[in-house]
Amino acid sequence: MKPRPAVLGATAAAAALALAAWGLSLARGAPSAEPSPPPTRSLIRVEYGGEPVGYVADRTVVDEAVSALLAGIPPEGRAPVDPRPRLRTEAEAAPASTPVLDSAGLAAALRAFVPDVTKAWMLTVDGREVVPVRTREDAERVLATIRDDYLQRVLREASRVDQVRIVGSIGFVERWVPASAVRTPEQAAEVLRFGTDRKIFYTVSRGDTLWDIARTRGVSVDDLVTANPEIDPDRLQPGQQISLTVREPYIHIESTETQVYEEEIPFPEHVVKDPDLWPWESRVIEPGRPGRREVTARVERRDGQVVRREIVSTRLLAEPRPARVARGTRQAPKLGTGKLCFPVNGQITSGFGYRRRDWHPGIDIAAPKGTPVHAADAGTVTFVGWDAGYGLTVRVDHGGGNIVTVYAHLSSAAVRVGETVERGQVIGQVGSTGRSTGPHLHFEVRLEGRPANPLDFYP
């Protein structure tokens, strides 16, 4: 057995090695400690409508700032400027360097978010608050402005305005309002007369056109097309929904006026028969002359539009002189074969007879604009021109007036009155003129002047 001091020597050597290693570690440098976080403090974050306003020490500062903001404004005028409905506060740990607002600073910051308010006179219609003006005198001027503007427009046509009445009870009360909402008397008059825009929807019925819808609703066709880009203006379909933006005035103006004006009296025609002229021809033997009369009428308007006109008296100024006209009675030669060809290739979209309550005296054949239209049989052209709702129209007599065919809504005509046409000859092109919902041919057959079903003439 070895002596014990040798063991102690080994232990001492190990301790020396450990101490040397620790010393080496110190020489190389020990790992650095993590940096301490920046100091913070508990503050109240203030937001208005989701926008940051600033930080305060506690919520009492917010209450003091709101009180300062509303100081001098009576309770009835505080609603437009009171920030509390949109004010939000939340406690959070903010950096110690965060600027802190006092009540005066917070009040100043909030003024950037809320409107300035002022005392004004609010115009009311049937108890409904509509528009504010600056003074009571301005409020009284609004009514005078409305009447004066209306009279200026009406007097262009009237000899005397007997009465002007504003429909709607107009009053005014003192109110605190945002300063930016105050209007001049002229601006307030416009608001009362024209009101606000209101969107409505119209359901298309058979026979409707954009022009008819626009005219009856007081808007332009361009506005309708812009508001309804998905609709084809030339092909309205029953049941379609059309969006309309219409004015909804706060007041209406009714007036009664007296008009004195001259009007023409049409001259009558005395017709004499001329066997040398065709039935579709005429000749003026002696021209007529219209008469003149003075008319006194009572006219009622609503918002400038005439709603009733009553003739009170008339005074004859000049008698009309009748015209003498020769009308042809010469028997037209029979040209037609009696076998009709179809005037245009296309689908029949509306048949002969009643459509709901309306009588349809022919058939409608859909075809693209510009498609050639052919004479259904040989004959003589007796009419080319505009025929009210039929638009551009051609009529062909197929012999003595017994059978006449009618071609309506054309975009152009290729024949003239008196011209003889062959069966199948091009006489025009499909269009959408007159009262039409889209390009198509309205085709009629008339027997002895009465409409007959065109399909009865085809096998």
Tab-separated table of C-alpha atoms in Angstrom:
chain	number	residue	atom	x	y	z
A	1	MET	CA	0.000	0.000	0.000
A	2	LYS	CA	1.191	3.451	-1.018
A	3	PRO	CA	1.557	6.137	1.596
A	4	ARG	CA	-1.572	8.575	1.889
A	5	PRO	CA	0.398	11.753	1.122
A	6	ALA	CA	0.763	10.593	-2.524
A	7	VAL	CA	-3.090	10.654	-2.863
A	8	LEU	CA	-3.213	14.107	-1.366
A	9	GLY	CA	-0.587	15.186	-3.869
A	10	ALA	CA	-2.690	13.958	-6.797
A	11	THR	CA	-5.732	15.812	-5.480
A	12	ALA	CA	-3.734	18.956	-5.118
A	13	ALA	CA	-2.482	18.594	-8.682
A	14	ALA	CA	-6.049	18.231	-9.992
A	15	ALA	CA	-7.114	21.292	-8.070
A	16	ALA	CA	-4.219	23.211	-9.525
A	17	LEU	CA	-5.221	22.225	-13.045
A	18	ALA	CA	-8.823	23.322	-12.435
A	19	LEU	CA	-7.665	26.632	-11.053
A	20	ALA	CA	-5.439	27.148	-14.091
A	21	ALA	CA	-8.356	26.429	-16.437
A	22	TRP	CA	-10.538	28.964	-14.584
A	23	GLY	CA	-7.811	31.524	-14.838
A	24	LEU	CA	-7.521	30.901	-18.603
A	25	SER	CA	-11.252	31.394	-18.931
A	26	LEU	CA	-11.033	34.724	-17.173
A	27	ALA	CA	-8.177	35.699	-19.453
A	28	ARG	CA	-10.245	34.980	-22.573
A	29	GLY	CA	-13.229	36.887	-21.228
A	30	ALA	CA	-16.578	35.693	-19.777
A	31	PRO	CA	-19.833	35.842	-21.841
A	32	SER	CA	-21.597	39.316	-21.585
A	33	ALA	CA	-24.969	39.696	-19.783
A	34	GLU	CA	-28.264	40.508	-21.821
A	35	PRO	CA	-29.200	44.271	-22.021
A	36	SER	CA	-31.958	45.338	-19.673
A	37	PRO	CA	-35.306	46.512	-21.336
A	38	PRO	CA	-35.991	50.295	-21.549
A	39	PRO	CA	-38.025	51.700	-18.719
A	40	THR	CA	-41.828	52.038	-19.272
A	41	ARG	CA	-44.733	53.611	-17.500
A	42	SER	CA	-48.477	53.017	-17.499
A	43	LEU	CA	-50.343	55.576	-19.672
A	44	ILE	CA	-53.776	55.961	-21.283
A	45	ARG	CA	-53.823	55.842	-25.105
A	46	VAL	CA	-56.543	58.091	-26.631
A	47	GLU	CA	-58.071	57.429	-30.090
A	48	TYR	CA	-60.805	59.252	-32.025
A	49	GLY	CA	-62.653	57.244	-34.657
A	50	GLY	CA	-59.759	54.775	-34.783
A	51	GLU	CA	-57.165	57.545	-35.308
A	52	PRO	CA	-54.459	58.041	-32.601
A	53	VAL	CA	-54.691	61.342	-30.696
A	54	GLY	CA	-52.057	60.980	-27.937
A	55	TYR	CA	-51.302	59.717	-24.427
A	56	VAL	CA	-52.494	61.045	-21.074
A	57	ALA	CA	-51.623	60.149	-17.513
A	58	ASP	CA	-55.138	59.079	-16.508
A	59	ARG	CA	-58.760	59.225	-17.656
A	60	THR	CA	-59.587	62.326	-15.630
A	61	VAL	CA	-57.473	64.273	-18.144
A	62	VAL	CA	-59.817	63.076	-20.910
A	63	ASP	CA	-62.874	64.263	-18.977
A	64	GLU	CA	-61.264	67.659	-18.373
A	65	ALA	CA	-60.336	67.996	-22.092
A	66	VAL	CA	-63.898	67.191	-23.216
A	67	SER	CA	-65.297	69.725	-20.742
A	68	ALA	CA	-62.904	72.373	-22.097
A	69	LEU	CA	-63.892	71.507	-25.672
A	70	LEU	CA	-67.610	71.915	-24.930
A	71	ALA	CA	-67.211	75.012	-22.752
A	72	GLY	CA	-69.418	77.870	-23.919
A	73	ILE	CA	-71.688	75.644	-25.991
A	74	PRO	CA	-75.167	75.062	-24.532
A	75	PRO	CA	-76.334	71.457	-24.159
A	76	GLU	CA	-78.593	71.644	-27.226
A	77	GLY	CA	-75.633	72.576	-29.434
A	78	ARG	CA	-73.100	70.027	-28.233
A	79	ALA	CA	-74.091	67.027	-30.363
A	80	PRO	CA	-72.092	67.969	-33.526
A	81	VAL	CA	-68.901	68.702	-31.564
A	82	ASP	CA	-69.093	66.230	-28.651
A	83	PRO	CA	-66.203	63.764	-29.244
A	84	ARG	CA	-67.304	61.161	-26.696
A	85	PRO	CA	-69.334	58.907	-29.044
A	86	ARG	CA	-66.181	58.254	-31.119
A	87	LEU	CA	-63.599	58.545	-28.339
A	88	ARG	CA	-61.753	55.417	-27.124
A	89	THR	CA	-59.252	55.074	-24.271
A	90	GLU	CA	-57.076	52.110	-23.308
A	91	ALA	CA	-54.367	51.623	-20.671
A	92	GLU	CA	-51.002	50.361	-21.908
A	93	ALA	CA	-47.322	50.254	-20.938
A	94	ALA	CA	-45.679	52.972	-23.022
A	95	PRO	CA	-41.986	53.928	-23.221
A	96	ALA	CA	-40.979	56.313	-20.466
A	97	SER	CA	-40.014	58.877	-23.132
A	98	THR	CA	-43.577	59.007	-24.585
A	99	PRO	CA	-44.950	62.610	-24.629
A	100	VAL	CA	-47.894	63.026	-22.284
A	101	LEU	CA	-50.704	65.530	-22.977
A	102	ASP	CA	-52.386	67.557	-20.306
A	103	SER	CA	-56.088	68.480	-20.571
A	104	ALA	CA	-55.381	71.650	-22.588
A	105	GLY	CA	-53.122	69.780	-25.006
A	106	LEU	CA	-55.650	66.986	-25.482
A	107	ALA	CA	-58.471	69.492	-26.072
A	108	ALA	CA	-56.353	71.216	-28.736
A	109	ALA	CA	-55.569	67.864	-30.383
A	110	LEU	CA	-59.251	66.870	-30.421
A	111	ARG	CA	-60.235	70.145	-32.146
A	112	ALA	CA	-58.489	68.851	-35.270
A	113	PHE	CA	-60.992	65.992	-35.388
A	114	VAL	CA	-64.316	67.638	-34.522
A	115	PRO	CA	-66.044	70.374	-36.562
A	116	ASP	CA	-66.431	73.983	-35.572
A	117	VAL	CA	-70.002	74.776	-34.577
A	118	THR	CA	-71.992	77.946	-34.895
A	119	LYS	CA	-75.467	79.231	-34.213
A	120	ALA	CA	-77.665	79.201	-37.312
A	121	TRP	CA	-81.301	79.159	-38.400
A	122	MET	CA	-82.468	75.729	-39.506
A	123	LEU	CA	-85.128	75.656	-42.235
A	124	THR	CA	-87.755	72.989	-41.643
A	125	VAL	CA	-90.359	71.451	-43.959
A	126	ASP	CA	-93.369	69.888	-42.257
A	127	GLY	CA	-91.300	69.727	-39.066
A	128	ARG	CA	-88.332	68.019	-40.736
A	129	GLU	CA	-84.995	69.855	-40.358
A	130	VAL	CA	-83.506	70.352	-43.813
A	131	VAL	CA	-80.850	73.052	-44.258
A	132	PRO	CA	-79.320	75.817	-42.058
A	133	VAL	CA	-78.659	79.455	-43.017
A	134	ARG	CA	-76.711	82.098	-41.120
A	135	THR	CA	-79.416	84.479	-39.874
A	136	ARG	CA	-83.174	84.733	-39.478
A	137	GLU	CA	-83.181	87.314	-42.272
A	138	ASP	CA	-81.465	84.754	-44.539
A	139	ALA	CA	-84.154	82.208	-43.653
A	140	GLU	CA	-86.886	84.665	-44.642
A	141	ARG	CA	-85.023	85.462	-47.864
A	142	VAL	CA	-85.091	81.785	-48.877
A	143	LEU	CA	-88.871	81.860	-49.390
A	144	ALA	CA	-88.625	85.072	-51.411
A	145	THR	CA	-85.818	83.560	-53.505
A	146	ILE	CA	-87.908	80.471	-54.295
A	147	ARG	CA	-90.900	82.590	-55.371
A	148	ASP	CA	-88.805	85.030	-57.417
A	149	ASP	CA	-86.928	82.282	-59.290
A	150	TYR	CA	-90.174	80.459	-60.036
A	151	LEU	CA	-91.892	83.635	-61.279
A	152	GLN	CA	-88.977	84.435	-63.587
A	153	ARG	CA	-89.295	81.027	-65.233
A	154	VAL	CA	-93.085	81.044	-65.482
A	155	LEU	CA	-93.434	84.641	-66.711
A	156	ARG	CA	-91.577	83.738	-69.899
A	157	GLU	CA	-94.786	82.023	-71.008
A	158	ALA	CA	-97.514	83.622	-68.888
A	159	SER	CA	-99.222	86.968	-69.390
A	160	ARG	CA	-100.140	87.148	-65.716
A	161	VAL	CA	-99.401	84.955	-62.698
A	162	ASP	CA	-102.463	84.921	-60.466
A	163	GLN	CA	-101.224	82.765	-57.588
A	164	VAL	CA	-98.077	81.001	-56.376
A	165	ARG	CA	-98.354	78.529	-53.513
A	166	ILE	CA	-95.612	76.514	-51.808
A	167	VAL	CA	-96.834	73.043	-50.882
A	168	GLY	CA	-95.265	72.142	-47.558
A	169	SER	CA	-95.150	73.974	-44.246
A	170	ILE	CA	-91.823	75.835	-44.095
A	171	GLY	CA	-90.506	77.136	-40.776
A	172	PHE	CA	-87.179	77.913	-39.136
A	173	VAL	CA	-85.674	77.349	-35.688
A	174	GLU	CA	-82.368	78.362	-34.114
A	175	ARG	CA	-79.843	75.530	-33.906
A	176	TRP	CA	-76.166	74.875	-33.246
A	177	VAL	CA	-74.750	73.236	-36.379
A	178	PRO	CA	-71.343	72.497	-37.953
A	179	ALA	CA	-70.136	75.754	-39.499
A	180	SER	CA	-69.434	73.983	-42.800
A	181	ALA	CA	-73.136	73.024	-43.118
A	182	VAL	CA	-74.401	76.622	-43.278
A	183	ARG	CA	-75.710	77.643	-46.724
A	184	THR	CA	-76.523	80.934	-48.443
A	185	PRO	CA	-80.206	81.728	-49.128
A	186	GLU	CA	-79.723	80.853	-52.801
A	187	GLN	CA	-78.112	77.505	-51.974
A	188	ALA	CA	-80.811	76.715	-49.406
A	189	ALA	CA	-83.522	77.479	-51.983
A	190	GLU	CA	-81.917	74.979	-54.374
A	191	VAL	CA	-81.851	72.313	-51.647
A	192	LEU	CA	-85.561	72.807	-50.903
A	193	ARG	CA	-86.597	72.807	-54.578
A	194	PHE	CA	-84.485	69.918	-55.833
A	195	GLY	CA	-84.172	67.850	-52.662
A	196	THR	CA	-82.111	64.685	-52.631
A	197	ASP	CA	-81.442	61.898	-55.096
A	198	ARG	CA	-83.408	58.689	-54.629
A	199	LYS	CA	-82.755	55.406	-56.439
A	200	ILE	CA	-85.781	53.490	-57.726
A	201	PHE	CA	-86.221	50.507	-60.031
A	202	TYR	CA	-88.526	50.339	-63.040
A	203	THR	CA	-89.764	47.056	-64.512
A	204	VAL	CA	-89.814	47.032	-68.318
A	205	SER	CA	-93.186	46.275	-69.939
A	206	ARG	CA	-93.790	45.104	-73.498
A	207	GLY	CA	-93.488	48.006	-75.914
A	208	ASP	CA	-91.328	50.164	-73.609
A	209	THR	CA	-88.372	52.055	-75.054
A	210	LEU	CA	-85.590	53.827	-73.177
A	211	TRP	CA	-86.770	57.110	-74.697
A	212	ASP	CA	-90.288	56.636	-73.286
A	213	ILE	CA	-88.964	55.642	-69.846
A	214	ALA	CA	-86.554	58.597	-69.744
A	215	ARG	CA	-89.247	61.081	-70.838
A	216	THR	CA	-91.848	59.959	-68.296
A	217	ARG	CA	-89.306	59.896	-65.451
A	218	GLY	CA	-87.650	63.218	-66.274
A	219	VAL	CA	-84.154	61.862	-66.931
A	220	SER	CA	-81.991	61.643	-70.043
A	221	VAL	CA	-81.441	58.518	-72.126
A	222	ASP	CA	-77.671	58.927	-71.636
A	223	ASP	CA	-78.123	58.880	-67.850
A	224	LEU	CA	-80.190	55.683	-68.111
A	225	VAL	CA	-77.559	53.981	-70.263
A	226	THR	CA	-74.756	55.046	-67.886
A	227	ALA	CA	-76.652	53.767	-64.827
A	228	ASN	CA	-77.511	50.442	-66.507
A	229	PRO	CA	-74.409	49.324	-68.476
A	230	GLU	CA	-75.609	45.704	-68.580
A	231	ILE	CA	-78.729	46.562	-70.630
A	232	ASP	CA	-78.807	46.669	-74.437
A	233	PRO	CA	-80.724	49.903	-75.231
A	234	ASP	CA	-81.993	48.437	-78.518
A	235	ARG	CA	-83.299	45.190	-77.016
A	236	LEU	CA	-85.266	45.843	-73.850
A	237	GLN	CA	-86.954	42.717	-72.538
A	238	PRO	CA	-90.217	42.682	-70.544
A	239	GLY	CA	-89.454	42.056	-66.878
A	240	GLN	CA	-85.993	43.669	-66.949
A	241	GLN	CA	-85.156	45.940	-63.998
A	242	ILE	CA	-83.850	49.412	-64.849
A	243	SER	CA	-82.182	51.533	-62.173
A	244	LEU	CA	-83.299	55.160	-62.046
A	245	THR	CA	-81.993	58.020	-59.939
A	246	VAL	CA	-84.745	60.568	-59.456
A	247	ARG	CA	-84.928	63.847	-57.592
A	248	GLU	CA	-87.103	63.960	-54.495
A	249	PRO	CA	-87.803	67.633	-53.676
A	250	TYR	CA	-88.611	68.767	-50.144
A	251	ILE	CA	-91.272	71.188	-51.391
A	252	HIS	CA	-93.522	71.601	-54.426
A	253	ILE	CA	-94.640	74.860	-56.014
A	254	GLU	CA	-98.107	75.228	-57.515
A	255	SER	CA	-99.222	78.210	-59.551
A	256	THR	CA	-102.216	79.497	-61.472
A	257	GLU	CA	-101.696	81.859	-64.375
A	258	THR	CA	-103.519	83.512	-67.250
A	259	GLN	CA	-102.099	83.162	-70.744
A	260	VAL	CA	-103.184	85.217	-73.742
A	261	TYR	CA	-101.784	84.041	-77.057
A	262	GLU	CA	-102.554	83.711	-80.738
A	263	GLU	CA	-102.920	80.373	-82.439
A	264	GLU	CA	-103.432	79.165	-85.978
A	265	ILE	CA	-106.768	77.763	-87.137
A	266	PRO	CA	-106.189	74.928	-89.645
A	267	PHE	CA	-107.890	75.387	-92.988
A	268	PRO	CA	-110.270	72.669	-94.226
A	269	GLU	CA	-109.793	70.766	-97.492
A	270	HIS	CA	-112.468	70.510	-100.143
A	271	VAL	CA	-111.617	67.368	-102.123
A	272	VAL	CA	-112.624	66.847	-105.733
A	273	LYS	CA	-112.118	63.582	-107.602
A	274	ASP	CA	-109.680	63.422	-110.511
A	275	PRO	CA	-109.785	60.272	-112.683
A	276	ASP	CA	-106.405	61.133	-114.212
A	277	LEU	CA	-104.519	60.729	-110.911
A	278	TRP	CA	-103.630	57.529	-109.093
A	279	PRO	CA	-105.279	56.997	-105.688
A	280	TRP	CA	-102.055	57.871	-103.913
A	281	GLU	CA	-101.631	61.090	-105.868
A	282	SER	CA	-103.167	64.488	-105.193
A	283	ARG	CA	-102.977	67.995	-106.662
A	284	VAL	CA	-103.648	71.359	-105.041
A	285	ILE	CA	-106.135	73.325	-107.143
A	286	GLU	CA	-106.401	76.283	-104.805
A	287	PRO	CA	-104.187	76.595	-101.725
A	288	GLY	CA	-105.779	77.168	-98.368
A	289	ARG	CA	-104.897	79.771	-95.794
A	290	PRO	CA	-104.984	79.192	-92.036
A	291	GLY	CA	-106.970	81.492	-89.816
A	292	ARG	CA	-105.897	83.167	-86.572
A	293	ARG	CA	-107.538	83.490	-83.189
A	294	GLU	CA	-106.672	84.991	-79.825
A	295	VAL	CA	-106.964	82.571	-76.918
A	296	THR	CA	-107.249	83.361	-73.219
A	297	ALA	CA	-106.408	80.298	-71.125
A	298	ARG	CA	-106.173	79.442	-67.438
A	299	VAL	CA	-103.084	77.321	-66.745
A	300	GLU	CA	-102.208	75.356	-63.615
A	301	ARG	CA	-98.641	74.203	-62.977
A	302	ARG	CA	-96.828	72.038	-60.455
A	303	ASP	CA	-93.075	72.569	-60.198
A	304	GLY	CA	-93.199	74.415	-63.519
A	305	GLN	CA	-94.934	71.612	-65.434
A	306	VAL	CA	-98.399	72.283	-66.871
A	307	VAL	CA	-100.910	69.926	-65.221
A	308	ARG	CA	-104.130	71.553	-66.477
A	309	ARG	CA	-105.042	74.013	-69.220
A	310	GLU	CA	-108.522	75.443	-69.656
A	311	ILE	CA	-109.533	77.783	-72.492
A	312	VAL	CA	-111.534	80.635	-70.977
A	313	SER	CA	-112.347	82.577	-74.161
A	314	THR	CA	-111.379	82.984	-77.829
A	315	ARG	CA	-111.561	85.881	-80.269
A	316	LEU	CA	-111.478	85.360	-84.043
A	317	LEU	CA	-108.812	87.404	-85.790
A	318	ALA	CA	-108.898	85.934	-89.319
A	319	GLU	CA	-111.133	83.327	-90.954
A	320	PRO	CA	-109.407	80.290	-92.510
A	321	ARG	CA	-109.725	79.890	-96.279
A	322	PRO	CA	-110.433	76.315	-97.467
A	323	ALA	CA	-108.112	74.560	-99.889
A	324	ARG	CA	-109.361	72.758	-102.986
A	325	VAL	CA	-107.490	69.502	-103.593
A	326	ALA	CA	-107.847	66.978	-106.403
A	327	ARG	CA	-107.538	63.351	-105.273
A	328	GLY	CA	-106.877	60.549	-107.745
A	329	THR	CA	-109.503	57.918	-108.506
A	330	ARG	CA	-107.732	56.200	-111.385
A	331	GLN	CA	-107.926	52.425	-111.035
A	332	ALA	CA	-104.461	51.022	-110.338
A	333	PRO	CA	-103.497	48.016	-112.433
A	334	LYS	CA	-103.326	44.711	-110.624
A	335	LEU	CA	-99.641	43.908	-110.284
A	336	GLY	CA	-99.447	41.387	-107.474
A	337	THR	CA	-99.348	37.641	-108.012
A	338	GLY	CA	-101.354	37.017	-104.850
A	339	LYS	CA	-98.581	34.777	-103.536
A	340	LEU	CA	-96.566	36.593	-100.897
A	341	CYS	CA	-92.928	35.902	-100.122
A	342	PHE	CA	-91.479	36.457	-96.670
A	343	PRO	CA	-90.129	40.040	-96.511
A	344	VAL	CA	-87.109	39.280	-94.296
A	345	ASN	CA	-85.330	36.276	-92.830
A	346	GLY	CA	-85.708	36.174	-89.061
A	347	GLN	CA	-87.664	34.928	-86.082
A	348	ILE	CA	-91.236	36.068	-85.448
A	349	THR	CA	-91.144	37.680	-81.996
A	350	SER	CA	-94.693	39.012	-81.845
A	351	GLY	CA	-97.735	37.669	-83.620
A	352	PHE	CA	-100.913	39.169	-85.020
A	353	GLY	CA	-103.742	40.056	-82.616
A	354	TYR	CA	-104.015	41.170	-79.006
A	355	ARG	CA	-100.899	41.611	-76.838
A	356	ARG	CA	-102.323	41.938	-73.348
A	357	ARG	CA	-104.681	44.891	-73.844
A	358	ASP	CA	-103.048	46.212	-77.012
A	359	TRP	CA	-104.024	45.230	-80.541
A	360	HIS	CA	-101.103	44.290	-82.796
A	361	PRO	CA	-102.155	44.650	-86.467
A	362	GLY	CA	-99.207	42.726	-87.931
A	363	ILE	CA	-96.236	40.556	-87.031
A	364	ASP	CA	-92.753	41.492	-85.774
A	365	ILE	CA	-89.757	39.745	-87.329
A	366	ALA	CA	-86.438	40.140	-85.470
A	367	ALA	CA	-83.373	40.736	-87.650
A	368	PRO	CA	-80.102	42.668	-87.325
A	369	LYS	CA	-80.107	46.320	-88.277
A	370	GLY	CA	-79.361	46.743	-91.985
A	371	THR	CA	-80.845	43.372	-93.054
A	372	PRO	CA	-82.464	43.774	-96.526
A	373	VAL	CA	-86.268	43.991	-96.574
A	374	HIS	CA	-87.990	42.570	-99.681
A	375	ALA	CA	-91.350	43.428	-101.231
A	376	ALA	CA	-93.739	40.587	-100.381
A	377	ASP	CA	-95.274	40.838	-103.880
A	378	ALA	CA	-95.141	42.997	-106.984
A	379	GLY	CA	-96.887	46.338	-106.703
A	380	THR	CA	-96.664	50.113	-106.607
A	381	VAL	CA	-95.078	52.086	-103.763
A	382	THR	CA	-97.728	54.428	-102.339
A	383	PHE	CA	-95.950	55.768	-99.263
A	384	VAL	CA	-92.362	56.308	-98.117
A	385	GLY	CA	-91.714	58.351	-94.999
A	386	TRP	CA	-92.126	58.755	-91.270
A	387	ASP	CA	-95.383	57.396	-89.888
A	388	ALA	CA	-95.526	58.307	-86.158
A	389	GLY	CA	-94.831	55.220	-83.996
A	390	TYR	CA	-94.170	53.131	-87.120
A	391	GLY	CA	-91.019	55.158	-87.775
A	392	LEU	CA	-89.661	55.034	-91.323
A	393	THR	CA	-92.282	53.117	-93.304
A	394	VAL	CA	-92.883	51.838	-96.838
A	395	ARG	CA	-96.351	50.865	-98.107
A	396	VAL	CA	-96.874	48.871	-101.306
A	397	ASP	CA	-100.223	48.561	-103.130
A	398	HIS	CA	-100.505	45.210	-104.880
A	399	GLY	CA	-103.485	46.151	-107.038
A	400	GLY	CA	-106.292	48.664	-106.758
A	401	GLY	CA	-105.879	49.127	-103.032
A	402	ASN	CA	-107.319	45.675	-102.356
A	403	ILE	CA	-104.081	44.324	-100.862
A	404	VAL	CA	-101.522	46.646	-99.280
A	405	THR	CA	-98.396	45.555	-97.385
A	406	VAL	CA	-96.707	47.713	-94.761
A	407	TYR	CA	-93.014	47.597	-93.767
A	408	ALA	CA	-92.246	49.632	-90.603
A	409	HIS	CA	-89.328	50.659	-88.308
A	410	LEU	CA	-86.916	50.710	-91.294
A	411	SER	CA	-83.463	52.226	-90.990
A	412	SER	CA	-83.508	53.257	-94.665
A	413	ALA	CA	-85.751	53.037	-97.730
A	414	ALA	CA	-84.581	52.036	-101.216
A	415	VAL	CA	-87.705	53.073	-103.176
A	416	ARG	CA	-89.807	56.182	-103.787
A	417	VAL	CA	-93.519	56.865	-104.119
A	418	GLY	CA	-94.943	55.823	-107.503
A	419	GLU	CA	-92.198	53.304	-108.196
A	420	THR	CA	-93.195	49.842	-109.406
A	421	VAL	CA	-91.461	47.016	-107.534
A	422	GLU	CA	-91.087	43.325	-108.265
A	423	ARG	CA	-91.823	40.482	-105.882
A	424	GLY	CA	-88.704	39.995	-103.690
A	425	GLN	CA	-87.149	43.344	-104.667
A	426	VAL	CA	-85.216	45.105	-101.875
A	427	ILE	CA	-87.248	48.094	-100.706
A	428	GLY	CA	-85.344	49.026	-97.515
A	429	GLN	CA	-83.348	47.842	-94.520
A	430	VAL	CA	-84.316	46.650	-91.043
A	431	GLY	CA	-84.030	49.303	-88.318
A	432	SER	CA	-85.482	50.412	-84.999
A	433	THR	CA	-87.104	53.750	-85.817
A	434	GLY	CA	-90.321	54.971	-84.240
A	435	ARG	CA	-91.743	53.174	-81.209
A	436	SER	CA	-89.442	50.173	-81.235
A	437	THR	CA	-87.623	48.100	-78.622
A	438	GLY	CA	-84.875	46.935	-80.973
A	439	PRO	CA	-84.078	46.178	-84.617
A	440	HIS	CA	-86.972	44.320	-86.260
A	441	LEU	CA	-89.464	44.560	-89.123
A	442	HIS	CA	-93.108	45.242	-88.358
A	443	PHE	CA	-94.984	43.692	-91.305
A	444	GLU	CA	-98.687	44.173	-92.059
A	445	VAL	CA	-101.088	42.980	-94.720
A	446	ARG	CA	-104.222	45.091	-95.217
A	447	LEU	CA	-107.251	43.803	-97.122
A	448	GLU	CA	-109.600	46.564	-98.253
A	449	GLY	CA	-107.975	48.799	-95.655
A	450	ARG	CA	-108.351	46.356	-92.761
A	451	PRO	CA	-105.438	44.491	-91.145
A	452	ALA	CA	-105.265	40.745	-91.786
A	453	ASN	CA	-102.986	38.105	-90.289
A	454	PRO	CA	-99.944	37.982	-92.610
A	455	LEU	CA	-99.347	34.310	-91.758
A	456	ASP	CA	-102.671	33.419	-93.440
A	457	PHE	CA	-101.037	34.272	-96.787
A	458	TYR	CA	-98.326	31.643	-96.447
A	459	PRO	CA	-98.849	27.903	-96.828
